[in-house]
mmCIF file of C-alpha atoms and ligand atoms in Angstrom:
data_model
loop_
_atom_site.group_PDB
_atom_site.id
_atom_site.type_symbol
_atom_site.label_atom_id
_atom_site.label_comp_id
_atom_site.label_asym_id
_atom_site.label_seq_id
_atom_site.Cartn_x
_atom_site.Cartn_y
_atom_site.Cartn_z
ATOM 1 C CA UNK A 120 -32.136 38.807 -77.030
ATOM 2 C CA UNK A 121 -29.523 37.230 -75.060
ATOM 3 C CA UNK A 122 -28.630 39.907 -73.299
ATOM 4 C CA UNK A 123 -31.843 41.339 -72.196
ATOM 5 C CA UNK A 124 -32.796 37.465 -70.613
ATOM 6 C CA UNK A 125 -29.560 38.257 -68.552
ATOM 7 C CA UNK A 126 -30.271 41.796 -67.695
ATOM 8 C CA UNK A 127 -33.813 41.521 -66.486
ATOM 9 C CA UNK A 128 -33.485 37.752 -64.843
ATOM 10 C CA UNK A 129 -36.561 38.000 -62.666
ATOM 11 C CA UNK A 130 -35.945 34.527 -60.585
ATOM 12 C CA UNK A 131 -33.400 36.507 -59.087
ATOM 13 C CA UNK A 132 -34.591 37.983 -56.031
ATOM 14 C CA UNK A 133 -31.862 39.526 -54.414
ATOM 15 C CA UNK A 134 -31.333 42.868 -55.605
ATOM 16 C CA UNK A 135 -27.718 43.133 -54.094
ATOM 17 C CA UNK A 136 -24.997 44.162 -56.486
ATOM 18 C CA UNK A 137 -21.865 42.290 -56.298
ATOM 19 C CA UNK A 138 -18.274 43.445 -56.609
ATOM 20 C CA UNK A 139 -16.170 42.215 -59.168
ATOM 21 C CA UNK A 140 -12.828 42.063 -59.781
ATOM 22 C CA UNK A 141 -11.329 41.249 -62.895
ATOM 23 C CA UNK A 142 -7.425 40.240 -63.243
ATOM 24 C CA UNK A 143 -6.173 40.088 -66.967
ATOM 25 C CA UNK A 144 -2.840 41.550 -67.955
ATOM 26 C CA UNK A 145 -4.111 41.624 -71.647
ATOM 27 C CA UNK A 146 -5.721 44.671 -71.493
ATOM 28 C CA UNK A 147 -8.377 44.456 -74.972
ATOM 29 C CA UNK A 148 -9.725 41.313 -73.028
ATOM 30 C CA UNK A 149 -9.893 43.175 -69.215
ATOM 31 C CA UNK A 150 -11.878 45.860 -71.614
ATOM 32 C CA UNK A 151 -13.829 43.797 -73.034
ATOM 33 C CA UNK A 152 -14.691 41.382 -70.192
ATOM 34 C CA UNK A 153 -15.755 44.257 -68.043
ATOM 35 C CA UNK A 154 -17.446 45.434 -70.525
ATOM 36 C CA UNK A 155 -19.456 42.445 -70.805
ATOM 37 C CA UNK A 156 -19.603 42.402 -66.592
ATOM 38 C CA UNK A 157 -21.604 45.943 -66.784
ATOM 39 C CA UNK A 158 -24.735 44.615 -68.834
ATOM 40 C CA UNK A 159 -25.410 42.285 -65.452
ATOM 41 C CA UNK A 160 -28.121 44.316 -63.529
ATOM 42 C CA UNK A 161 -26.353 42.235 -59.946
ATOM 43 C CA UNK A 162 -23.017 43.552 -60.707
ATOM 44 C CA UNK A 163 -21.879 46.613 -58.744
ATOM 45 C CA UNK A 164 -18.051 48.182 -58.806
ATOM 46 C CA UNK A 165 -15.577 46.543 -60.898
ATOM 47 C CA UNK A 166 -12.303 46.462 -59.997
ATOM 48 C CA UNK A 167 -9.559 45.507 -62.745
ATOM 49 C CA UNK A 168 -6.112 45.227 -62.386
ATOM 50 C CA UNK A 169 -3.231 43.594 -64.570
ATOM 51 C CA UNK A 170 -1.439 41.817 -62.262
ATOM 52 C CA UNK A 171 -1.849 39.657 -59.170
ATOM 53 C CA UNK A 172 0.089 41.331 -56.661
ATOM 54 C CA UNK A 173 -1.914 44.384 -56.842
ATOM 55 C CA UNK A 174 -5.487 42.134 -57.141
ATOM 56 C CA UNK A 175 -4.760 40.652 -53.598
ATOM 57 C CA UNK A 176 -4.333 43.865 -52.431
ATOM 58 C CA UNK A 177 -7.449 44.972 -54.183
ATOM 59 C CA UNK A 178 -8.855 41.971 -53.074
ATOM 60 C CA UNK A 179 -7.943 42.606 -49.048
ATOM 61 C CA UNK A 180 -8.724 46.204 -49.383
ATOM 62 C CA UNK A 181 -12.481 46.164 -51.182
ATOM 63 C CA UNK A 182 -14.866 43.165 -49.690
ATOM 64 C CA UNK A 183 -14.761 41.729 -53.268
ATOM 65 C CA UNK A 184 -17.486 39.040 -53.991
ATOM 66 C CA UNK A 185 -15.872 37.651 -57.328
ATOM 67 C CA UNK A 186 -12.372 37.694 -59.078
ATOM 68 C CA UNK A 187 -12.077 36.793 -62.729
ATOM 69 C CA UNK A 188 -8.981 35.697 -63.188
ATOM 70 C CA UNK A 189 -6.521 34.781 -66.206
ATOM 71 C CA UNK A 190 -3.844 31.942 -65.408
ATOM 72 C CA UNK A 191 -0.965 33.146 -67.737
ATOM 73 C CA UNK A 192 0.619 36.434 -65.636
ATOM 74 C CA UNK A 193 3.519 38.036 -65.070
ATOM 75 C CA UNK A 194 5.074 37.773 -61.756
ATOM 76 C CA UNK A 195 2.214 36.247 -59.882
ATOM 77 C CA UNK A 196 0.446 33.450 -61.677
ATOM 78 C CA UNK A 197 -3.356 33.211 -61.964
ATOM 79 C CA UNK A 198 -2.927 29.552 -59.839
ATOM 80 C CA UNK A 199 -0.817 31.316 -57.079
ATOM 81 C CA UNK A 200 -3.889 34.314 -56.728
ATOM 82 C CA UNK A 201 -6.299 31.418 -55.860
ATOM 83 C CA UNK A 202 -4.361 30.075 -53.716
ATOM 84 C CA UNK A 203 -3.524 33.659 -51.583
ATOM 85 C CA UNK A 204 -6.876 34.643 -51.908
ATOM 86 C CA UNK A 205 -8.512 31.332 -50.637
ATOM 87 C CA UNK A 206 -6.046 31.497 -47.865
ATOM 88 C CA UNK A 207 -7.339 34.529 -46.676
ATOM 89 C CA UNK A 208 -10.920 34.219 -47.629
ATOM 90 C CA UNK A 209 -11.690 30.271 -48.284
ATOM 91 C CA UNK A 210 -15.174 31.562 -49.266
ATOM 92 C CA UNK A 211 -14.010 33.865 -52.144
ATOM 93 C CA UNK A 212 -15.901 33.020 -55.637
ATOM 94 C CA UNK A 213 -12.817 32.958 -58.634
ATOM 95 C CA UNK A 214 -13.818 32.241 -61.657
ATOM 96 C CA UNK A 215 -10.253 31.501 -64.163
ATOM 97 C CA UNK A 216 -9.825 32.223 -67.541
ATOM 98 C CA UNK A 217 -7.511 30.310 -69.365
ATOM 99 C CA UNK A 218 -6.623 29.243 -73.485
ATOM 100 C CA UNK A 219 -8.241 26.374 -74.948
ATOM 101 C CA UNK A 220 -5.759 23.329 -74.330
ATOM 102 C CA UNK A 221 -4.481 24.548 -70.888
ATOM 103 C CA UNK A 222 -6.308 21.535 -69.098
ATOM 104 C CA UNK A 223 -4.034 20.923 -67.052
ATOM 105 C CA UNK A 224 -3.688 24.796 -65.328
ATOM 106 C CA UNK A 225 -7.729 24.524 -65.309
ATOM 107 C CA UNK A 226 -7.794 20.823 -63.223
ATOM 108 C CA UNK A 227 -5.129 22.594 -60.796
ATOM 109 C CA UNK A 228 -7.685 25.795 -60.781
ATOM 110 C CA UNK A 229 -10.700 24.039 -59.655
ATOM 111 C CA UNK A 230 -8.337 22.401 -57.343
ATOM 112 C CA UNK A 231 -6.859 25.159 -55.758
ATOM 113 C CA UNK A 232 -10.390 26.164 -55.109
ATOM 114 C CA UNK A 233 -11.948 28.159 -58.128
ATOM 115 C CA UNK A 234 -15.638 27.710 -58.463
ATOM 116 C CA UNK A 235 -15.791 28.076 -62.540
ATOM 117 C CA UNK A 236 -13.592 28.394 -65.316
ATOM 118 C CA UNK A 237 -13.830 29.789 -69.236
ATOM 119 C CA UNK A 238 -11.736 28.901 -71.999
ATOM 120 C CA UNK A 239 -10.621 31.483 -74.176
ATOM 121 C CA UNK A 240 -12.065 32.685 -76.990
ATOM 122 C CA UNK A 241 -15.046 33.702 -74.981
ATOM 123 C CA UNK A 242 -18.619 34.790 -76.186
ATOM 124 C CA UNK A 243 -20.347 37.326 -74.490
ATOM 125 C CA UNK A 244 -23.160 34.558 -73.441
ATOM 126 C CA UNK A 245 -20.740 32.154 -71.886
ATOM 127 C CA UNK A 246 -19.131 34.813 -69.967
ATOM 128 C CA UNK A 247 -22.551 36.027 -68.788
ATOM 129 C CA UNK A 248 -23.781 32.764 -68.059
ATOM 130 C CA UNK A 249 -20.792 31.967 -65.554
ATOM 131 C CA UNK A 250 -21.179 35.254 -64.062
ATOM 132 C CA UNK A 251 -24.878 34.811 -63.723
ATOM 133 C CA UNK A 252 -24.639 31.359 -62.455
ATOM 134 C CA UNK A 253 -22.121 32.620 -59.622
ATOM 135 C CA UNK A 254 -24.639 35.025 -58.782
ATOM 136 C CA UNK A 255 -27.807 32.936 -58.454
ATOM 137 C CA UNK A 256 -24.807 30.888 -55.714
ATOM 138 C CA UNK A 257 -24.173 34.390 -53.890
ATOM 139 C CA UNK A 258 -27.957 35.344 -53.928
ATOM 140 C CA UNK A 259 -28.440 32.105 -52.265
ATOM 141 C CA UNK A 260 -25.757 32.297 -49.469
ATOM 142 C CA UNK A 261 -27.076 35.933 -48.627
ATOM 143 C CA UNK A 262 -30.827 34.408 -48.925
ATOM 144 C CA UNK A 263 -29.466 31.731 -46.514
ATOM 145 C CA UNK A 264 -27.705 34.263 -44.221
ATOM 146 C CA UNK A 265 -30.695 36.897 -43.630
ATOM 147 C CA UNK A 266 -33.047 33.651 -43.371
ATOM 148 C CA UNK A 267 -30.567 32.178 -40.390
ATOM 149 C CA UNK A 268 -30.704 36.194 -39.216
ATOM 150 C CA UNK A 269 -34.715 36.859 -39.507
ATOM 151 C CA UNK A 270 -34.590 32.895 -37.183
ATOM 152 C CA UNK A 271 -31.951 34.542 -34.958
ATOM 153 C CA UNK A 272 -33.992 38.158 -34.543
ATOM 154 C CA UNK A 273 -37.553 35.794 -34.116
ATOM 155 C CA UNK A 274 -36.250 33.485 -31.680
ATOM 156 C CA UNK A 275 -35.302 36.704 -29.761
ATOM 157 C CA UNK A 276 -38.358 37.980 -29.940
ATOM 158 C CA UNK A 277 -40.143 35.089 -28.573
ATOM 159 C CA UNK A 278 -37.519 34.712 -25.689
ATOM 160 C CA UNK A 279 -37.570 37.955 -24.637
ATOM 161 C CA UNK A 280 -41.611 37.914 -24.839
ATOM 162 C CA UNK A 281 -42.164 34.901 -22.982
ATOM 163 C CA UNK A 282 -39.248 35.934 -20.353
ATOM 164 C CA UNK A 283 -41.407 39.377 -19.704
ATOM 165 C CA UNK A 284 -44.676 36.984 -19.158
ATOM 166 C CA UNK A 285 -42.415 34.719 -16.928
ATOM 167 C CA UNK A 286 -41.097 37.549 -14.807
ATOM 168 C CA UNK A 287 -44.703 39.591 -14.650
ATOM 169 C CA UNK A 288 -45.976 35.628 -13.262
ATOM 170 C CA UNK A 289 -43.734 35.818 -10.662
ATOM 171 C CA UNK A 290 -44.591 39.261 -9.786
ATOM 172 C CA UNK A 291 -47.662 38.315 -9.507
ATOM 173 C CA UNK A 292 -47.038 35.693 -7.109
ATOM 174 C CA UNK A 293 -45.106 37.956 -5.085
ATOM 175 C CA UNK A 294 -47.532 40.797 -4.806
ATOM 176 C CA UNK A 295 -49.548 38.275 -3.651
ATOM 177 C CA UNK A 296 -47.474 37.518 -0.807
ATOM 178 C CA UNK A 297 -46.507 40.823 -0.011
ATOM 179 C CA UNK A 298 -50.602 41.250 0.370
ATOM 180 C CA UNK A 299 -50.903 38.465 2.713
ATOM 181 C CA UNK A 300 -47.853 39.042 4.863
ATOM 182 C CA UNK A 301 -45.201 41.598 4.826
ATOM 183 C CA UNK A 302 -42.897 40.267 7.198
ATOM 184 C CA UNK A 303 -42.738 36.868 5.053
ATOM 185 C CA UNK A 304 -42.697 38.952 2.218
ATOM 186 C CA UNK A 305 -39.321 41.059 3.445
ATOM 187 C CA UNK A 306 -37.822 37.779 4.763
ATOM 188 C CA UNK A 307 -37.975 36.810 1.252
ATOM 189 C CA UNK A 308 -35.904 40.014 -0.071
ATOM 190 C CA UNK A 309 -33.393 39.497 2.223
ATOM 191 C CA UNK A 310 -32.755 35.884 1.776
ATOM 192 C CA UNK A 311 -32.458 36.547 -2.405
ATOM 193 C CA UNK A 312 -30.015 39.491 -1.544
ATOM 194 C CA UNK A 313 -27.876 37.450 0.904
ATOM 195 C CA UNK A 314 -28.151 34.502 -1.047
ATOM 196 C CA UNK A 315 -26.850 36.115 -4.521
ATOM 197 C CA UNK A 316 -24.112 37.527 -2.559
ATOM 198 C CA UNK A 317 -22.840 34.323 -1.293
ATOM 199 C CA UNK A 318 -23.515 32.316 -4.369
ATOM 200 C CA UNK A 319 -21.336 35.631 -6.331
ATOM 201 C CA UNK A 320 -18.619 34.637 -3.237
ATOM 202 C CA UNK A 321 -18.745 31.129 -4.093
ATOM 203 C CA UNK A 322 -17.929 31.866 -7.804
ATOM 204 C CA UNK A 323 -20.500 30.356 -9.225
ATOM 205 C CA UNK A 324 -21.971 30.983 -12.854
ATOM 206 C CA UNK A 325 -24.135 33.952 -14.250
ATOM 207 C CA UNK A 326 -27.215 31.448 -14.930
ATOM 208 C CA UNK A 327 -26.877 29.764 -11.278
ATOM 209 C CA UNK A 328 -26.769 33.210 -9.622
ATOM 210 C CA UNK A 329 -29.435 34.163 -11.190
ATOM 211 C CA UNK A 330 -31.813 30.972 -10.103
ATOM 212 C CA UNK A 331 -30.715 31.393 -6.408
ATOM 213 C CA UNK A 332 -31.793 34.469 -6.491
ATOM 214 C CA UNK A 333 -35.137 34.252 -7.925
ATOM 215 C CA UNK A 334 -35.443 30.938 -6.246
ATOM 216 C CA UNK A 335 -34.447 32.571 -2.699
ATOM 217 C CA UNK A 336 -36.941 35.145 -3.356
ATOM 218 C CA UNK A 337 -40.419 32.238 -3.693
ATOM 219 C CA UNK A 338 -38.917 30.240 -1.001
ATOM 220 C CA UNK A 339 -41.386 30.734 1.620
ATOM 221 C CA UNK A 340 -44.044 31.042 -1.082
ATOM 222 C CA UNK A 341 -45.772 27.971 0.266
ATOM 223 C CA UNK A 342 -46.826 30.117 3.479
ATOM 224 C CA UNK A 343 -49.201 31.875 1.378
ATOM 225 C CA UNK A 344 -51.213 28.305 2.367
ATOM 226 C CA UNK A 345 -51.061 28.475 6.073
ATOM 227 C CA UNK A 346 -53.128 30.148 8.669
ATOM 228 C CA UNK A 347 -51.547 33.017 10.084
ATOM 229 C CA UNK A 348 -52.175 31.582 13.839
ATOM 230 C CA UNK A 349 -49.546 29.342 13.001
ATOM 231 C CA UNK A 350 -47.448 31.823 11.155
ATOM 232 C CA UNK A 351 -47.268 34.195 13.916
ATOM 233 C CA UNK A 352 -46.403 31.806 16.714
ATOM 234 C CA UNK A 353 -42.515 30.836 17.165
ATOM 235 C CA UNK A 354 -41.892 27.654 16.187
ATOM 236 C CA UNK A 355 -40.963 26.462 19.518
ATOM 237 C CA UNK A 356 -44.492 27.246 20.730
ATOM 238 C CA UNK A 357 -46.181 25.135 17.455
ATOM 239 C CA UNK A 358 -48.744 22.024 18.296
ATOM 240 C CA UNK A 359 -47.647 19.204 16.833
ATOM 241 C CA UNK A 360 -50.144 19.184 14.062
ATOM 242 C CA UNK A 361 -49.501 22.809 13.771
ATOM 243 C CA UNK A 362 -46.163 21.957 13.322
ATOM 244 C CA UNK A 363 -47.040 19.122 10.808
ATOM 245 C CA UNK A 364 -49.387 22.074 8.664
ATOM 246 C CA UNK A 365 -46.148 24.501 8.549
ATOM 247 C CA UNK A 366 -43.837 21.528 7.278
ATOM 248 C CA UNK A 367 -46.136 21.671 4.209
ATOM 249 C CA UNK A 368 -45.188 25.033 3.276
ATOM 250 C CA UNK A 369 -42.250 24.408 1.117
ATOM 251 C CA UNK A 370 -44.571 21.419 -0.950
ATOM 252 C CA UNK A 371 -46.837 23.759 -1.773
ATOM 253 C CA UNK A 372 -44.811 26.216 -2.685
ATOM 254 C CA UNK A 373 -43.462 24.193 -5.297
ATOM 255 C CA UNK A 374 -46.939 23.084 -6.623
ATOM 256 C CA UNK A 375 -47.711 27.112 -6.610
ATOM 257 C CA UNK A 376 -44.919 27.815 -9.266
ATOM 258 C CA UNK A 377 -44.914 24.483 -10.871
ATOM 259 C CA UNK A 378 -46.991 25.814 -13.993
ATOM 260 C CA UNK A 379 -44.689 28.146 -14.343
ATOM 261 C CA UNK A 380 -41.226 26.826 -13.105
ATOM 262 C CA UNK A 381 -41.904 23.381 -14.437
ATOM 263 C CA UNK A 382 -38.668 23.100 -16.407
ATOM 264 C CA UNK A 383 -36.671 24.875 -13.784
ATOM 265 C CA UNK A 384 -35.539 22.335 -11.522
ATOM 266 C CA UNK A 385 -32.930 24.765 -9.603
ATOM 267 C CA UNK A 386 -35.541 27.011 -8.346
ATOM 268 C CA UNK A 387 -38.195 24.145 -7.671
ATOM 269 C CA UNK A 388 -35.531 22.625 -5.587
ATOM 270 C CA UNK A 389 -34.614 25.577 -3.380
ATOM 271 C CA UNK A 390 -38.541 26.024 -2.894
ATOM 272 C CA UNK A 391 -39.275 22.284 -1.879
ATOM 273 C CA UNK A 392 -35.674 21.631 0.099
ATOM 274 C CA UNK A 393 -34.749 25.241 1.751
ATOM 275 C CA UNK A 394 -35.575 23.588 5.275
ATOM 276 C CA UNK A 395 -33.599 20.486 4.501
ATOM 277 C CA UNK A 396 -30.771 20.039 7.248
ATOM 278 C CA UNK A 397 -27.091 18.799 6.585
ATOM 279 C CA UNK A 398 -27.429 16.249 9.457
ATOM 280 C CA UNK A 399 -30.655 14.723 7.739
ATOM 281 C CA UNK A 400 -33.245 16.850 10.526
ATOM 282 C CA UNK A 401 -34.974 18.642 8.277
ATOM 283 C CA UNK A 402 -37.902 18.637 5.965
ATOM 284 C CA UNK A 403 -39.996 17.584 4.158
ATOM 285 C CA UNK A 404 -37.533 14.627 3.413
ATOM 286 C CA UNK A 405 -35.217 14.947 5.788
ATOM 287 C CA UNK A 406 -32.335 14.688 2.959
ATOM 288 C CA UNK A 407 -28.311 14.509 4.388
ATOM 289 C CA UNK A 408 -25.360 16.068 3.057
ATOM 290 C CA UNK A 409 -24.443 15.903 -0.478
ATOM 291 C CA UNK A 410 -27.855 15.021 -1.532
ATOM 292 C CA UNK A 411 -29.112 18.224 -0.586
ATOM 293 C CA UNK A 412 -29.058 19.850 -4.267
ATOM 294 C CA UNK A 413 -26.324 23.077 -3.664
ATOM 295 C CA UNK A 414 -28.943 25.937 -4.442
ATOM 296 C CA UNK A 415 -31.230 24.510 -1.843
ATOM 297 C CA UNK A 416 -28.482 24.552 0.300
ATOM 298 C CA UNK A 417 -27.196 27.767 0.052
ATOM 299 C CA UNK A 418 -30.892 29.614 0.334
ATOM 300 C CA UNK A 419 -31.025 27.209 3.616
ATOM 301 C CA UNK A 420 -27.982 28.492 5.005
ATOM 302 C CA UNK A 421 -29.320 31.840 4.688
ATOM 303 C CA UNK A 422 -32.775 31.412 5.244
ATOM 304 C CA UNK A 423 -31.459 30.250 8.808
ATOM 305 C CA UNK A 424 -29.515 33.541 9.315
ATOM 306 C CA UNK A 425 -31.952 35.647 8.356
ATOM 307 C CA UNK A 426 -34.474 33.731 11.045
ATOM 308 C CA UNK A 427 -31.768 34.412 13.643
ATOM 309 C CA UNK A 428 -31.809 38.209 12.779
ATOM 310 C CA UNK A 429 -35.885 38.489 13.032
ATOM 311 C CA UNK A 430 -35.559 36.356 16.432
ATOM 312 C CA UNK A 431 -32.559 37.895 18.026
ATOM 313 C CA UNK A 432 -34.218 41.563 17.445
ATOM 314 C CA UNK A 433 -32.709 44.697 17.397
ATOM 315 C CA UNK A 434 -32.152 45.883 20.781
ATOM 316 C CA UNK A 435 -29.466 43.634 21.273
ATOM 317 C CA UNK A 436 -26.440 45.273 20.860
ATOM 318 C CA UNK A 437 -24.467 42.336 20.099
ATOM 319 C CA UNK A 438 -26.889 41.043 17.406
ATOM 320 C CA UNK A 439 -24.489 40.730 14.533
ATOM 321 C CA UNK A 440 -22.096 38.311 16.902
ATOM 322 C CA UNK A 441 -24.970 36.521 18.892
ATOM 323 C CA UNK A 442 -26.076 35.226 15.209
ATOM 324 C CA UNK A 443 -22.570 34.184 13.782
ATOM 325 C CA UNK A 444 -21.986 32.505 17.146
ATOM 326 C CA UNK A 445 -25.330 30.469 16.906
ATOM 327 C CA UNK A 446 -24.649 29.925 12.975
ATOM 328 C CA UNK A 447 -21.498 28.558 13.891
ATOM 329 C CA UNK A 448 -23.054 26.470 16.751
ATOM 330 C CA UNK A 449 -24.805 24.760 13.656
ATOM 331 C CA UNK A 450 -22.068 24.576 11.658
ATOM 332 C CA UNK A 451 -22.227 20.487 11.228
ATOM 333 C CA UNK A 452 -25.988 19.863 12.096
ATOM 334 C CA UNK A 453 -28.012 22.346 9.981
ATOM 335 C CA UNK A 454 -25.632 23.623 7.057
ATOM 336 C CA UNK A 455 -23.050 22.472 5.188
ATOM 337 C CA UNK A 456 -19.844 23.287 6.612
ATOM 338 C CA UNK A 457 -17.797 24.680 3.804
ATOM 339 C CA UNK A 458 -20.741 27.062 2.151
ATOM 340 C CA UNK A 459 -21.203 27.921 6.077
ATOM 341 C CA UNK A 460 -17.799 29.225 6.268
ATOM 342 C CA UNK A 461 -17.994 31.261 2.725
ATOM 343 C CA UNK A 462 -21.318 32.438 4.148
ATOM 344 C CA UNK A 463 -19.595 33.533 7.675
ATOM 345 C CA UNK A 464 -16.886 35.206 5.890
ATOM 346 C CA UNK A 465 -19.323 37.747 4.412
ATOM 347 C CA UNK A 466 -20.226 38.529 7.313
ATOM 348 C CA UNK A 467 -17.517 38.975 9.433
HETATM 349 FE FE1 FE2 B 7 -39.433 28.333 4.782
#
């Protein structure tokens, strides 16, 4: 009767089988117990030595789940096992055996770190119940650990799922563009390949490189907005007003990604503060210096050189030096000086 309410324990979900190893230099009882440990439908191999030198070893060698150990050995004691094998795995589950009136051995047992303890003479039930009780403890840890894994593999899931719908969004946006305009829409590409180069140069983290880049490539995303009489004329030759309408572009640019940037202030800032100047010139809040957030800065930099390149042309021969001289003619107004110089030592 007893044994059968052991055996077939349904509350026990876990069907793992544990390994056991048992450590008794009396070898009836090391019969006997394992014995006993083979009517437990969770135990699986069952190692048995009669000695504790060769148990650690056992111990180290097998992935062991729980030791049964007696106190009184030979050469190693029962308390000096717990102690080795906690130091090497504090999670091991011991369970000591000892004769009735040790007390003392026991208190310095559960000490040491053993999670139960039977007094000898044993009945098959107590044993049974210890072993089942450290059982129900390892079904829960493993419960515990493939519920923390199934969280892990789910939370995966949905990142990489709502990263696919964030990056198909921006596709979207940028097919879009590449409809309206293709000039813009190359401007763009360059800017994000320059830009991740010189933000790589500046040795700055994965995650940042990674913003620039996708923020360099929606900067001018705003332009989408405005007419293309404006956005065909050289600045020089704007209207005021016209002027005023083109100064918009990197506002609503920002408002265009904003449902579904809105927690991504890096790339919202290089979209609403690429034409910011380091002398305070620029727009659309004519921010100076430091308070020009760095990713904004660094798409600006090259936003400006790639606007040189488009406006210099290529039949110039000299094109490559005509734009480092006039980036360098900039050096304190428009950029900031020191990403300037990383920037011009790309290029040169
Ligand atoms: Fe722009």
């Amino acid at each position: 009767m007893v044994l059968s309410e052991y055996q077939l324990r349904g509350k026990m979900k876990s069907s793992k089988k544990y390994k056991f190893l048992i450590v008794e230099d009396d070898f009836p009882v090391l019969k006997i117990l394992s014995d006993i440990l083979k009517l437990s439908p969770f135990v699986g191999t069952i190692y048995t030595t009669d000695n504790g030198e060769h148990a650690l070893e056992l111990f180290k060698e097998n992935s062991i789940d729980v030791i049964i150990t007696d106190i009184l050995m030979p050469k190693i004691t029962g308390l000096e096992l717990i102690k080795k094998i906690r130091e090497y795995n504090s999670e091991a589950h011991i369970i000591v055996i000892s004769a009735y009136g040790n007390t003392d051995y026991l208190r310095e047992a559960i000490r040491n770190g053993a999670y139960d303890y039977i007094l000898k003479p044993f009945t098959v039930d107590e044993i049974l119940f210890s072993v089942n009780r450290v059982i129900e403890k390892l079904n829960f840890l493993e419960e515990r650990k493939n519920y923390v894994v199934s969280l892990e593999n789910a939370v995966k899931e949905t990142r990489e799922k709502l990263e696919k719908s964030f990056y198909d969004s921006l596709k979207s946006i940028l097919n879009a563009l590449e409809a309206r305009d293709k000039r813009i829409y190359k401007h763009c590409h360059n800017v994000s390949i320059y830009s991740e180069k010189l933000a790589r140069k500046m040795a700055l983290d994965k995650k940042t490189i990674e913003k620039i880049t996708i923020g360099a490539l929606l900067h001018d995303i705003g332009k989408l907005a405005v007419p293309d009489n404006i956005l065909l004329k050289d600045e020089s030759e704007l209207k005021r007003e016209e002027f005023e309408l083109l100064k918009q572009h990197p506002v609503i640019g920002k408002n265009i990604v904003l449902p579904v940037l809105k927690d991504d202030a890096s790339i919202l800032n290089i979209i609403f503060y690429h034409h910011e100047k380091f002398d305070g010139s620029g727009y659309p809040e004519g921010l100076r210096g430091e308070k020009i957030p760095l990713e904004a800065k660094i798409v600006s930099i090259v936003n400006y050189y790639d606007s040189l390149e488009n406006k210099i042309g290529d039949n110039d021969s000299n094109k490559r030096e005509l734009v480092i001289e006039e980036l360098k003619k900039s050096s304190s107004k428009i950029s900031d000086p020191e990403i300037l110089k990383i920037f011009l030592s790309l290029l040169e």
